[in-house]
Structure formats: structure tokens, C-alpha cells
Coordinates of C-alpha atoms in Angstrom, one line a residue:
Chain Q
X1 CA 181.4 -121.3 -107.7
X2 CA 183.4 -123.8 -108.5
X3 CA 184.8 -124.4 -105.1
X4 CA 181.4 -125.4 -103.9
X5 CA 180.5 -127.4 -107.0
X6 CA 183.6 -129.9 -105.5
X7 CA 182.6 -129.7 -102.1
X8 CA 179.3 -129.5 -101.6
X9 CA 177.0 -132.5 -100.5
X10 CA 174.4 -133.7 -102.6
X11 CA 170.4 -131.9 -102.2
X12 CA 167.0 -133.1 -102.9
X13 CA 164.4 -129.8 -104.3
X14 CA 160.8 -130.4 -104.3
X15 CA 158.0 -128.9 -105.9
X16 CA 154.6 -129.4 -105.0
X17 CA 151.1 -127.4 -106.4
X18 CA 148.0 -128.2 -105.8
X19 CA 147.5 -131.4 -103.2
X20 CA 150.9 -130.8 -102.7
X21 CA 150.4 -130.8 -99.0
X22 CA 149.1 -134.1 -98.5
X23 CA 151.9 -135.3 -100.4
X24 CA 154.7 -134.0 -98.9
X25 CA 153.1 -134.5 -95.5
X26 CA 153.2 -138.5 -96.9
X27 CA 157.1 -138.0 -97.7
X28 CA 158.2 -136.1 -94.3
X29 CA 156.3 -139.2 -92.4
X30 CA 158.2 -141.6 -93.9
X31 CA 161.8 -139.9 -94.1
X32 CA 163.6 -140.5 -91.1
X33 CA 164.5 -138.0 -88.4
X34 CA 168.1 -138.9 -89.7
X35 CA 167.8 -137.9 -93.0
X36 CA 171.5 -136.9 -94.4
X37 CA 170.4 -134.6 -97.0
X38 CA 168.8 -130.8 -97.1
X39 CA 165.1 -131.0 -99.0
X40 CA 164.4 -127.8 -100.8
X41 CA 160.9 -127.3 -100.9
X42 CA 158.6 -124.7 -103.4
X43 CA 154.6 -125.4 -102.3
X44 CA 152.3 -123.2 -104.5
X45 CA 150.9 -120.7 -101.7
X46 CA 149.3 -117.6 -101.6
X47 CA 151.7 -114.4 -100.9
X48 CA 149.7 -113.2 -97.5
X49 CA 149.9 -117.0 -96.3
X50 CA 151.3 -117.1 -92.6
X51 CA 152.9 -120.0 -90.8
X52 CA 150.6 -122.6 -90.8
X53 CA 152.1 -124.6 -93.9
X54 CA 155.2 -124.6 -91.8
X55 CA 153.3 -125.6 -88.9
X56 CA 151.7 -128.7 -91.3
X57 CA 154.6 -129.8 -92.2
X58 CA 156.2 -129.6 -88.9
X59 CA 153.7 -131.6 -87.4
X60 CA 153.8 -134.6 -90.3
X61 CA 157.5 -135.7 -89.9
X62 CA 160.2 -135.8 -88.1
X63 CA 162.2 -133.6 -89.7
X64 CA 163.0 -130.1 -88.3
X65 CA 160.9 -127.5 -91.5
X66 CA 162.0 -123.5 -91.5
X67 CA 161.5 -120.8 -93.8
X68 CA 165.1 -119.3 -94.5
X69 CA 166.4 -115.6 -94.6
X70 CA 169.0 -115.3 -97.8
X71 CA 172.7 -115.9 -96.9
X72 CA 172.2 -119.0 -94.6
X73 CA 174.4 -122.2 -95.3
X74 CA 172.2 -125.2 -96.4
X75 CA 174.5 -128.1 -94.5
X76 CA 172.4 -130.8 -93.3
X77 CA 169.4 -133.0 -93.2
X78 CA 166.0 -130.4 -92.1
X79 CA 163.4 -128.7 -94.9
X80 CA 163.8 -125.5 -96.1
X81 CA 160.6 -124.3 -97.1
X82 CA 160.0 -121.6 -99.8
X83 CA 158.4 -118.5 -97.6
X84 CA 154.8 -117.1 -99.2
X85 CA 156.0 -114.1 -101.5
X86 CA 159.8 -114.8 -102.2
X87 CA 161.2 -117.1 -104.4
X88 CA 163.9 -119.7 -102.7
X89 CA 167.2 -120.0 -104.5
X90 CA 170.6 -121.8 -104.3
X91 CA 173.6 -119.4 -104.1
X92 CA 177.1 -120.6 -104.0
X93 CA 178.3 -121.9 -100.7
X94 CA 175.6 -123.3 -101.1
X95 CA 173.6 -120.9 -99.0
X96 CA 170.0 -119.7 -99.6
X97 CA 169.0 -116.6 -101.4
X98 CA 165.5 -115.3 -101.6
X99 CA 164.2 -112.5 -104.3
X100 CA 160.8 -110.6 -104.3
X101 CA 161.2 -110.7 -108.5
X102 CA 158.1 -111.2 -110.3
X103 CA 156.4 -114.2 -110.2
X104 CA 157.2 -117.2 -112.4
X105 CA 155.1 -119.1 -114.1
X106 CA 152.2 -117.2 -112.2
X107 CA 154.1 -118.7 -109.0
X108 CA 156.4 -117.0 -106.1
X109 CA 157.2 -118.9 -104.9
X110 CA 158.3 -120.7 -108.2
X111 CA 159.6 -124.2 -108.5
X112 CA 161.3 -123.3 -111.7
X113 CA 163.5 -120.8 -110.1
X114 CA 164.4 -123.2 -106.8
X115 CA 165.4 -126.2 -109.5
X116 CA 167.6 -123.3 -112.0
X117 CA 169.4 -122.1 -109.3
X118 CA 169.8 -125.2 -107.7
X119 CA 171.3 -127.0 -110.8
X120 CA 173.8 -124.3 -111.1
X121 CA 174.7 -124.8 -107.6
X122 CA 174.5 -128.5 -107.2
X123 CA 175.5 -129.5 -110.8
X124 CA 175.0 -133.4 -110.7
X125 CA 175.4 -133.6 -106.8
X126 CA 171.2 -132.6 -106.9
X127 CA 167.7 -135.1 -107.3
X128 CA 165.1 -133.3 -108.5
X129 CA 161.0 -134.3 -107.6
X130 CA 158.2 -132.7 -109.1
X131 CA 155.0 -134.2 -106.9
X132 CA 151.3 -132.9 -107.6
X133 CA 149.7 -129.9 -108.9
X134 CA 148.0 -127.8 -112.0
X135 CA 150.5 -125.5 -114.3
X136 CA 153.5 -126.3 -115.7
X137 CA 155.8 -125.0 -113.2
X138 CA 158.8 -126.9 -112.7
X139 CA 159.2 -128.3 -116.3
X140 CA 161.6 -125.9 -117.6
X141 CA 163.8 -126.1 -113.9
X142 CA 163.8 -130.1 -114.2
X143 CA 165.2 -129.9 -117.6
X144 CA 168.1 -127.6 -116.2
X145 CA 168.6 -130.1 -113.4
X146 CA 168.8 -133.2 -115.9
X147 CA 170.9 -131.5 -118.6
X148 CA 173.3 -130.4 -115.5
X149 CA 173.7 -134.3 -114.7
X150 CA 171.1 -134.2 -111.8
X151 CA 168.6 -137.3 -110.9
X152 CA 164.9 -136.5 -112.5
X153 CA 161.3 -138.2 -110.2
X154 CA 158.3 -137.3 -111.5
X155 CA 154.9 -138.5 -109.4
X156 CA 153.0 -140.8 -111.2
X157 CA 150.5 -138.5 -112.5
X158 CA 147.8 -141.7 -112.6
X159 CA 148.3 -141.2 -109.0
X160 CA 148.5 -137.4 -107.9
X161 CA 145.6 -134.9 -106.9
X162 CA 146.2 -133.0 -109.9
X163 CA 147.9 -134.5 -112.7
X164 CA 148.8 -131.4 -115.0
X165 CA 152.3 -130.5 -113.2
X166 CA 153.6 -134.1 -113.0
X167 CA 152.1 -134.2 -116.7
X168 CA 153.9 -131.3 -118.2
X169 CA 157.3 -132.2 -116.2
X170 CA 157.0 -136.1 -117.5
X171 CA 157.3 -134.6 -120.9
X172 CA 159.6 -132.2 -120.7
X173 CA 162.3 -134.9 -119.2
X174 CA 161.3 -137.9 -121.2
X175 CA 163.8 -139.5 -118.7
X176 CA 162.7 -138.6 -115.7
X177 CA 161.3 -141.7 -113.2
X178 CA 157.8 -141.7 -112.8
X179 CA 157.0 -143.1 -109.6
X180 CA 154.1 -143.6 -106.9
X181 CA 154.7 -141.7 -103.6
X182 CA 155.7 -144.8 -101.7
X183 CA 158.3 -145.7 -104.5
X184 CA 159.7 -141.8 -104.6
X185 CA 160.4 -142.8 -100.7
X186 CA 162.8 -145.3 -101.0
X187 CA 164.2 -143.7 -103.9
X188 CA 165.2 -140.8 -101.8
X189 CA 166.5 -142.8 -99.1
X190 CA 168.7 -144.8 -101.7
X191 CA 169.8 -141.5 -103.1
X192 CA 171.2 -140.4 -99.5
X193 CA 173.4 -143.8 -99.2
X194 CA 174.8 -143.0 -102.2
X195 CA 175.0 -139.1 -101.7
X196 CA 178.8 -138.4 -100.6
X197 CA 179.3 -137.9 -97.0
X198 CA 177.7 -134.8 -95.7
X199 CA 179.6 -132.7 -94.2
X200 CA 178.3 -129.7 -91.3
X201 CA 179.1 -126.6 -91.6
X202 CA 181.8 -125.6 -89.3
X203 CA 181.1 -123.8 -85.9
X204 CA 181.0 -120.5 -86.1
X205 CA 181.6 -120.1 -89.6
X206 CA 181.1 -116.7 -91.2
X207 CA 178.3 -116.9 -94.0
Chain E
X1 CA 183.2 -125.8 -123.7
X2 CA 179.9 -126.1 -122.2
X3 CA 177.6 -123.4 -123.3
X4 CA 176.9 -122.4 -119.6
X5 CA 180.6 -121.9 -118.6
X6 CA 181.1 -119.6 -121.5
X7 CA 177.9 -117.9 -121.0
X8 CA 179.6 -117.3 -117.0
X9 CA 182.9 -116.1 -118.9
X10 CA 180.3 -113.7 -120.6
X11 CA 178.5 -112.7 -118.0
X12 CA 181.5 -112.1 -115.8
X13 CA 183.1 -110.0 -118.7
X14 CA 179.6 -107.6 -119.3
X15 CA 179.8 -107.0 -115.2
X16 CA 183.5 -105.9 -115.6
X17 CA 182.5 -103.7 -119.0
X18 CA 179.7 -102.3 -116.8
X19 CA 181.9 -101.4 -114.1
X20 CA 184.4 -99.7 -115.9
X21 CA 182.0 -98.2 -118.3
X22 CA 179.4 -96.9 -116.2
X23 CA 180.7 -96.9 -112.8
X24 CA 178.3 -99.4 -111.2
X25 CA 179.6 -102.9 -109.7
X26 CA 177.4 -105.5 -109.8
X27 CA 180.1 -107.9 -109.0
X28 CA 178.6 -108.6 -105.2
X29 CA 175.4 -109.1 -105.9
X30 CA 174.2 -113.0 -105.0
X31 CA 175.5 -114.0 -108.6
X32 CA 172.6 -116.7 -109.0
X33 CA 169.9 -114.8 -108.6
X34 CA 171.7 -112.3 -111.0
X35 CA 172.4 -114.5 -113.8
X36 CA 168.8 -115.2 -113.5
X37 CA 167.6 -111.6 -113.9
X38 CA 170.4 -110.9 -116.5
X39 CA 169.2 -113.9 -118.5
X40 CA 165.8 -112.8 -118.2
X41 CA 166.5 -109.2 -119.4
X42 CA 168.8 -111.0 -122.5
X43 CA 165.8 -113.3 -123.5
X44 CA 163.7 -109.9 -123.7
X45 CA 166.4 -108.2 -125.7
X46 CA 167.3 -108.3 -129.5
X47 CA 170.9 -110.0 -128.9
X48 CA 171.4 -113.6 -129.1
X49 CA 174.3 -113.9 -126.2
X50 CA 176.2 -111.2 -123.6
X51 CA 179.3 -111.1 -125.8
X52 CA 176.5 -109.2 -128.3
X53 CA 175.1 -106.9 -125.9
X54 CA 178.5 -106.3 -124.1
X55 CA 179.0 -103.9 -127.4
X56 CA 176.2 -102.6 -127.6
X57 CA 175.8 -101.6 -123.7
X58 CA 179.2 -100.1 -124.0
X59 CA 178.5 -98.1 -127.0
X60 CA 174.9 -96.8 -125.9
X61 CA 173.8 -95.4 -122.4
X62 CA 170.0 -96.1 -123.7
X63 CA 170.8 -99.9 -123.7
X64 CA 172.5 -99.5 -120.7
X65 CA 169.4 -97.9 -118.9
X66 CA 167.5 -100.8 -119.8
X67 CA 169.5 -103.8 -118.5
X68 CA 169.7 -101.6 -115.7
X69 CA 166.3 -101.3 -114.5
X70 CA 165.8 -105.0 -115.8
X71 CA 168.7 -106.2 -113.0
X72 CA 167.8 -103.7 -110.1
X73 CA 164.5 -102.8 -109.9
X74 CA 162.6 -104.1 -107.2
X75 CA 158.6 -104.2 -107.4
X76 CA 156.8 -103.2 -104.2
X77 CA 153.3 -102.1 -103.3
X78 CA 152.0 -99.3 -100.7
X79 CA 152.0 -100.8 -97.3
X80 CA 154.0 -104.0 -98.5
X81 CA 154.1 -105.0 -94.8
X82 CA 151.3 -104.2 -92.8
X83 CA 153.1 -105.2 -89.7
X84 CA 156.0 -103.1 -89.8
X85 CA 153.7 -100.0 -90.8
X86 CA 151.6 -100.9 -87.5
X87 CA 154.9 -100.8 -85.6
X88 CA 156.3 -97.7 -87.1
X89 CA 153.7 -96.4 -85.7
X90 CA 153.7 -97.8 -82.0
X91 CA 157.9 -97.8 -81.7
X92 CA 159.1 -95.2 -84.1
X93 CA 156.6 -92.6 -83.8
X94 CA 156.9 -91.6 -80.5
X95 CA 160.5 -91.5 -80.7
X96 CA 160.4 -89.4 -83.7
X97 CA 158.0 -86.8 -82.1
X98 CA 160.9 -85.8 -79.3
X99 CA 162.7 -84.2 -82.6
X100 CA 161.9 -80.4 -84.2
X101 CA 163.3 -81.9 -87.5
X102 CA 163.3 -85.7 -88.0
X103 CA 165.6 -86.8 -91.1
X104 CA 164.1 -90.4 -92.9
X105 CA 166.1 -92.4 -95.5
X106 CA 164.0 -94.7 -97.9
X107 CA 167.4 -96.5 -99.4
X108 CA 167.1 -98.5 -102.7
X109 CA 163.5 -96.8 -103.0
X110 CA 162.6 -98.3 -106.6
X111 CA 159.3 -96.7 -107.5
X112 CA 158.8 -94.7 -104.7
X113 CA 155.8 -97.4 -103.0
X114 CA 157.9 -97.1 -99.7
X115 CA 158.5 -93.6 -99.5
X116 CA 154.8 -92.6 -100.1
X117 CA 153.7 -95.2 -97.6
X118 CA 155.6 -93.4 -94.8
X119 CA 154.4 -90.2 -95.9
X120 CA 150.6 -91.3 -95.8
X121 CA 151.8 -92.5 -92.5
X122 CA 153.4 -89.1 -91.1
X123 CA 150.7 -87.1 -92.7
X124 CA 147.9 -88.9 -90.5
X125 CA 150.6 -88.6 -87.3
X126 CA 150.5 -84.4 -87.9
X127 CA 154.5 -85.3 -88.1
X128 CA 155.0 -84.3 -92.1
X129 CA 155.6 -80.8 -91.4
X130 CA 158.9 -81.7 -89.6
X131 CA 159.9 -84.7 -91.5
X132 CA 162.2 -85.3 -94.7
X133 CA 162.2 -88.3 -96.4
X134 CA 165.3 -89.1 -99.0
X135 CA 164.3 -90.9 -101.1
X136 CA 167.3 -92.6 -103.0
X137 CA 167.8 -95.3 -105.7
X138 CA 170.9 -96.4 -108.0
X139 CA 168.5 -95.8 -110.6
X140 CA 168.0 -92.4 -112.6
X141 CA 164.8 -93.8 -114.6
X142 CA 162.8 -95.3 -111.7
X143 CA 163.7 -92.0 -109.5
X144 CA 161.7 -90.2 -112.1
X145 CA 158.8 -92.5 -112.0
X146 CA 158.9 -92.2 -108.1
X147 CA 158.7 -88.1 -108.3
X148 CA 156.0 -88.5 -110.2
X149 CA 154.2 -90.3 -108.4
X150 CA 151.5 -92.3 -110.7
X151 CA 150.5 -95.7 -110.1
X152 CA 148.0 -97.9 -112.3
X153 CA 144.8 -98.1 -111.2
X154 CA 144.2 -101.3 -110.7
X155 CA 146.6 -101.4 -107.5
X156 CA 143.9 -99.6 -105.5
X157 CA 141.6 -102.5 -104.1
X158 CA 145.2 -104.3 -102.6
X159 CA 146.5 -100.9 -101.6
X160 CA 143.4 -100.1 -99.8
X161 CA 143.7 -103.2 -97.9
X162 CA 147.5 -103.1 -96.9
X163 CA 146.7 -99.2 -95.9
X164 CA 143.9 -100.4 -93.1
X165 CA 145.5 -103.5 -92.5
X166 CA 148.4 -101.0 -91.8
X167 CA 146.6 -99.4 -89.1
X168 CA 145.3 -96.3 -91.8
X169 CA 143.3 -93.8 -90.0
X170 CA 141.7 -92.3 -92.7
X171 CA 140.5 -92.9 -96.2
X172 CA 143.1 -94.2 -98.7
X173 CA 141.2 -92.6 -101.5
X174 CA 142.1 -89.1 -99.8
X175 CA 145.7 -89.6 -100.7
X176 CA 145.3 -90.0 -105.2
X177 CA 143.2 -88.6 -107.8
X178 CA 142.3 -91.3 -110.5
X179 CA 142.7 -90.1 -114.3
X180 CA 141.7 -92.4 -116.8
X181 CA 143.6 -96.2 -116.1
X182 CA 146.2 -94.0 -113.3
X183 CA 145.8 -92.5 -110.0
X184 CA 148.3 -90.1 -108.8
X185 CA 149.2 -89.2 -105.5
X186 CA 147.9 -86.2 -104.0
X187 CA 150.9 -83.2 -104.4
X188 CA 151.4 -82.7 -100.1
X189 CA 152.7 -85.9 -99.4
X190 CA 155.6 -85.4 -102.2
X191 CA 156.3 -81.8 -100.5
X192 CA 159.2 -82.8 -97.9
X193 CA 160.5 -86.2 -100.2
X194 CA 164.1 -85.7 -101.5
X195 CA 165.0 -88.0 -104.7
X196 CA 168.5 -88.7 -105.2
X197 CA 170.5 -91.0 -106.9
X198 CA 172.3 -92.9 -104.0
X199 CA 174.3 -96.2 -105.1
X200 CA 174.4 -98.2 -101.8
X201 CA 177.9 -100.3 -103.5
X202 CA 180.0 -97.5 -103.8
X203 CA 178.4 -94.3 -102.8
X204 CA 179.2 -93.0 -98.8
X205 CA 177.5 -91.8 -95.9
X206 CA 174.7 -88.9 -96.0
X207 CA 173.3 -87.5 -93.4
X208 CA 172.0 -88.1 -90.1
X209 CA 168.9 -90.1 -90.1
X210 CA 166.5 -90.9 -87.3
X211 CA 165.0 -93.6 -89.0
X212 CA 166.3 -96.3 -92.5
X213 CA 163.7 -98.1 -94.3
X214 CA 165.6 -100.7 -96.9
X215 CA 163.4 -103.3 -97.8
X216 CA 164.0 -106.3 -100.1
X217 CA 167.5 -104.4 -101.4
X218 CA 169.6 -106.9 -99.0
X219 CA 168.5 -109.9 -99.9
X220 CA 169.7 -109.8 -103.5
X221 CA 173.7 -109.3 -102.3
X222 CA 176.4 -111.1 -100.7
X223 CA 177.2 -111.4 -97.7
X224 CA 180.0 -108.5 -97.5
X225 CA 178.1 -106.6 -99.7
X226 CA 175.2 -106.8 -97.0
X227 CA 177.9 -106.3 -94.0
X228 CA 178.7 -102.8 -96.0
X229 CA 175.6 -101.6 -96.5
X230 CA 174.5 -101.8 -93.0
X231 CA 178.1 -100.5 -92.3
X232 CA 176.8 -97.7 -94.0
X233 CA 173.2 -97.1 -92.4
X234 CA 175.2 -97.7 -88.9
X235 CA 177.2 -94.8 -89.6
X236 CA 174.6 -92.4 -90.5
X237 CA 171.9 -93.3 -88.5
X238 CA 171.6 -91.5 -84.9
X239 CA 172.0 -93.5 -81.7
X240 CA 168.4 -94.5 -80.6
X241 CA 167.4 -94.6 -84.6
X242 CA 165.4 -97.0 -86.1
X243 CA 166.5 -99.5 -89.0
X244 CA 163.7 -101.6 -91.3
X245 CA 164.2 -104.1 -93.2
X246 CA 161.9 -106.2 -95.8
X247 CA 159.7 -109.1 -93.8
X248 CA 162.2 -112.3 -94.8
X249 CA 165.4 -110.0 -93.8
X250 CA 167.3 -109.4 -90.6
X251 CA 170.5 -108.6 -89.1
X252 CA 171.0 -111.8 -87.6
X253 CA 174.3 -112.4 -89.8
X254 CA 175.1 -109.3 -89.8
X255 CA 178.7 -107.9 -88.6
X256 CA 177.2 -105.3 -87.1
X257 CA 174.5 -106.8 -85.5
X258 CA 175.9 -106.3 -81.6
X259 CA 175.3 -102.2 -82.6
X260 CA 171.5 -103.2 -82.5
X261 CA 168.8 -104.4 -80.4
X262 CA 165.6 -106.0 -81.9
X263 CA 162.8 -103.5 -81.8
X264 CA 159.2 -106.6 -81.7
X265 CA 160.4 -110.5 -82.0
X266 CA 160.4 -111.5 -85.6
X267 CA 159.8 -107.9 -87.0
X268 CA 162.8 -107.1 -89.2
X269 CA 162.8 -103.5 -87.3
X270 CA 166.4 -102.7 -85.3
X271 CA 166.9 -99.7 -83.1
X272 CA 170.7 -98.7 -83.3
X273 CA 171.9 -98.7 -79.4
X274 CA 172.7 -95.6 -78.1
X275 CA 176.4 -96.3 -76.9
X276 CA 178.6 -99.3 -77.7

């Protein structure tokens, strides 16, 4: 664990609720197709949803989007998106893992389980966004990611479809930077200048 | 020291106890989403930190039983994956039919959801009277939960719809009686099901099955944790049998993945080939 703490590059986790879609569809367009870092991404959807938010997203950037099995390396710029029924996690490597545990904040997937496991993994290497949506997941996982030394954005909540999540996550890291969509952009490109050189995984490596 | 490096000293030290204590090694399970279920289960308990309920775990079986089933059991539903009962029944069937007795392993079964699914499913076939199903689990106290077969009532409605969705050919209501909030399942389909306590870490071979059903067990170990297990299944299931695994699993990273051939494109359901 602590091997990949000192080598691995930085990450960016994202959780979206409700009108999350139009905001991360507003991100991917405007990230470029050479974006350095992997995003992590927990939408709120429904557990018999199929592939059409991959599809979505797909189609709004130019980014390549997948829904990962457990055990794959997380190396390089792409989304990884949270599949419907399975929580996405951050094991040491860093690789994905999934679990079918219960749900989280009346969420699998839940974006306080992404951001927990991804602070763990990431330590201060990780920049963690919480865009729109009602609940308050994601407020206990950004606190984990700030008190682990991790970077905090919050959407404006003056600005999102629904304010609650933003809201609740505002609060729970006083810190965090609250920012409009266009604003979280060039944050997260300044974030992969500064992000340490990122590194793919070698060919052929067993996971 | 930080309080979450001495909380992974303490963690590390309770899986060690455990080990040594009670025989089961937890030790290659995917540690992050471990901690997270052991953290869970300590938030739940009376004990303020693992160094606490390290003692008390070692002392008393009970305790142990409950961090147990906190860490390893694995809700599921009847019919989880309406898909993969479809093609059971297209690929596996007919395969299973060229057998006078046909031997099926349900491994990490938890609560039994699995195991009744499949016999719902050979029932409406006319295969039951030839079948077995073990059913096995790590897990003493969910094993007995799966024999008995009771399930709240307020599953039915989404059972129901997996079980047409599913490709059910009768009525799902045929299979329970409802008493009061529970339903229980109707006494036939337990009559060929085996439950045993089977520990997929350290326990061996059993058996020679013509078809595996694990689903959602590999996703929550390492990576040569997962290589074993499916070390295992390859050992004891017969050339031409069939593997399944949960909907978000596959062998893909699999060492033994060249001993299989996928059965449907994105299916997690392997046929083992029938010489290497």
C-alpha cells in the first residue's frame, strides 16, 4: 500500500446526482482528448440501467468512457465510470475494485465509497469534485479526501440543477472551492500540469 | 502516528488473530474494500477500535460469527441476472441433458438466492430428478438461513420480475408459500441441494461438476486469490463444463483463462475446453 502511495500518479473522482449528466457531459467536452489523468466517475443511476449513460458520455467528449471489471490497473487519461449496481473502488496498485455491498447513502453506486477508497489509495496525489444532485452523498468521502491532503471542488450550488449535494458537501469541507462548471474546467486542467508525470502501465504487466 | 496507520496496524493484527484463531485468512481479500466492511461492522459494534475487539473476537466464537457474516456475506436476489439465467438455459441445458446424473456447484452461495434460482430453473427443464446442487459458503450461519429457505415478503414483486425476465415458464408464486411477513420455498426444490461449508481460500477440490455458478465472490479478492479460486473450479469442473460468474466479472485476467472459451460475448459464462 505504501509502494503505490509513492508511485502512483495523481487522479481526479467525480460524483454527480441528479443533472449530473448534463454536467459531466459539459466537463468531457471541454477536457481534451489528451487529458493526463484517470477521472473516476459515480453518476446516481438506477441498478437495471444498461449502457446508454456510457454511450452519453461517450458521445460528449473526447475522452475514451468504460465501465471497469475489479483488478484492472487505473494508468492513464480515459473515464472510468461506476457500472449500475456495483460500487467503484480504489485498490492498491491502484487498480479498480467493485463490490455488490449494500447501498450507501441510498446510492450503489455510491460516491462516498469511490472518494474513501480513493483517498486511501491516492493520499494527497487525488482532486476531489462533487457536481450536482439531491442527498448528501459524497460529503462524508470529500472529508476523507481533504483530511488525507487531497484537493476539494465543490459546484457552485447557485449554479447546479439540484443544489442539495453541492450544498451538504460545501459544508462538510468548509475548504473546499466552490466553483461554476466552466471555472472547475480549467481547474482540472491546472491540476494535470501540476499532477507528477504519469506514467503507463507496463506492457504486459500482470494485474 | 496518524490515527489511520495505526488503525491499518490494527486491522492487520485482527486478520492475523483471525487466522490463527479461527482458521480463516482474510489476508487476500482486496484490502480496501475490506477495511471498508470491517469499519462498517466496527461502527455497528460496541468497541471503540480493532485492538478492543481483537480480544473479544479471540475470546468468543459468538463475536466472531458476527464480524464474520458482517465481512463476507454477499446479498443477492432470485434471478439476480436475468441474462445469464436465459442462457443457462439455451447453452447449459442441453449439454447437461446428455448426463444420467449432472453434479452443480453454487460456490460462495450466501443465502441460498442462487442455488434456489437454478433449482426453479431445473425443476421447469424436468432435469431436477438428476441434478445435485452443492450448495457451499465459508459461512456456518448463512448456510442455515439458505437450508431454510425463508425470504421476506416483500422481495416477491422484484423476484417475480427477474423470474420472467429470466425466461420463467411458469408461475413464480408456485415455487413459496407466504406466512405472515415470509414466504418460504416450496420443500421439492430443496430435495437434491447439498449445504456445506466450503472455504474457497484454503479449502481443496470437491467433486466433479458439470456446471460452477460463483457470482459476485471474485470481485471482492486479489488478484492471486482470484487466480486460485478459478484454479480451483478448473480442477473440478469436467471438460465441456460450464463456469458463471456475476455480470461485472470475467476471466479476462485470469491465469487460467486459455483453459476456457467464452460461452455469449459479454456474458460472464466460460465453458472449460475439453483438451488443452
Amino acid at each position: 500500500m505504501k509502494l503505490s502511495l509513492l508511485t502512483a500518479p495523481s487522479a481526479i473522482v467525480v460524483g454527480a446526482s441528479l443533472g449530473g449528466l448534463d454536467a459531466l457531459c459539459f466537463l468531457l467536452d471541454r477536457l481534451p482528448a489528451s487529458f493526463p489523468l484517470p477521472l473516476l466517475v459515480v453518476q446516481h443511476r438506477s441498478a437495471d440501467d444498461d449502457g446508454l449513460l456510457v454511450a452519453a458520455l461517450r458521445a460528449a467528449g473526447h475522452l475514451p468512457v468504460r465501465e471497469p471489471q475489479a483488478g484492472e490497473p487505473i494508468a492513464t487519461g480515459g473515464v472510468l465510470l461506476a457500472p449500475a449496481a456495483y460500487h467503484l473502488l480504489v485498490e492498491p496498485g491502484p487498480t479498480t475494485g467493485l463490490s455488490a455491498d449494500p447501498p450507501v447513502c441510498a446510492a450503489r453506486p455510491s460516491v462516498d465509497v469511490l472518494f474513501e477508497s480513493a483517498a486511501e489509495v491516492y493520499g494527497p496525489r487525488l482532486l476531489a469534485l462533487i457536481l450536482t444532485g439531491e442527498g448528501r452523498d459524497g460529503s462524508a468521502g470529500m472529508q476523507r479526501v481533504y483530511a488525507a491532503g487531497g484537493a476539494a471542488i465543490v459546484q457552485d450550488p447557485r449554479q447546479a440543477a439540484a443544489a442539495s449535494m453541492p450544498g451538504h458537501a460545501r459544508r462538510a469541507v468548509p475548504q473546499a472551492e466552490i466553483l461554476p462548471l466552466a471555472g472547475i474546467v480549467t481547474r482540472l486542467l491546472a491540476f494535470a500540469d501540476q499532477a507528477p508525470a504519469v506514467r503507463r502501465a507496463p506492457a504486459g504487466r500482470r494485474q | 502516528m496518524p490515527r489511520d496507520a495505526l488503525e491499518d496496524i490494527e486491522i492487520r493484527l485482527l486478520l492475523e488473530a483471525v487466522k490463527l484463531r479461527y482458521g480463516h485468512d482474510f489476508t487476500a481479500y482486496s484490502p480496501v474494500s475490506l477495511k471498508r466492511r470491517l469499519r462498517h461492522w466496527l461502527s455497528e459494534s460496541d468497541y471503540d477500535n480493532f485492538s478492543q475487539a481483537q480480544a473479544a473476537i479471540l475470546r468468543h466464537a459468538a463475536e466472531f460469527d458476527g464480524l464474520l457474516s458482517s465481512i463476507t456475506v454477499n446479498v443477492s436476489e432470485m434471478f439476480r441476472q436475468p441474462p445469464m439465467f436465459r442462457a443457462l438455459r439455451q447453452h447449459v441445458l442441453p449439454f447437461l441433458r446428455t448426463f444420467p446424473h449432472v453434479k452443480i456447484w453454487v460456490a460462495g452461495c450466501a443465502t441460498g438466492e442462487e442455488a434456489y434460482s437454478l433449482a426453479i430453473l431445473l425443476h421447469e427443464e424436468g432435469l431436477a430428478p438428476r441434478c445435485r446442487i452443492y450448495a457451499t459458503d465459508l459461512n456456518e450461519r448463512v448456510l442455515q438461513e439458505a437450508r431454510a429457505g425463508i425470504f421476506p415478503l416483500d422481495r416477491v414483486r422484484r423476484y417475480t420480475r427477474n423470474y420472467l425476465e429470466s425466461g420463467g415458464r411458469g408461475d413464480f408464486s408456485d415455487y413459496y408459500s407466504a406466512r405472515y411477513e415470509h414466504a418460504i420455498f416450496a420443500a421439492h426444490l430443496r430435495r437434491n441441494m447439498v449445504f456445506a461449508a466450503h472455504s474457497l481460500v484454503s479449502d481443496g477440490e470437491f467433486g466433479e461438476m458439470h456446471l460452477i455458478l460463483c457470482c459476485n465472490v471474485l470481485i471482492y479478492f486479489t488478484a492471486p486469490l482470484a487466480d486460485r479460486v478459478v484454479k480451483l473450479f478448473t480442477g473440478c469442473l469436467r471438460p465441456g463444463g460450464y463456469l458463471a460468474l456475476g455480470a461485472r466479472e470475467s476471466l479476462n485476467h485470469r491465469s487460467c483463462r486459455a483453459d476456457y472459451s467464452e460461452v455469449e460475448s459479454g456474458l460472464a459464462l466460460y465453458r472449460r475446453a475439453y483438451e488443452a
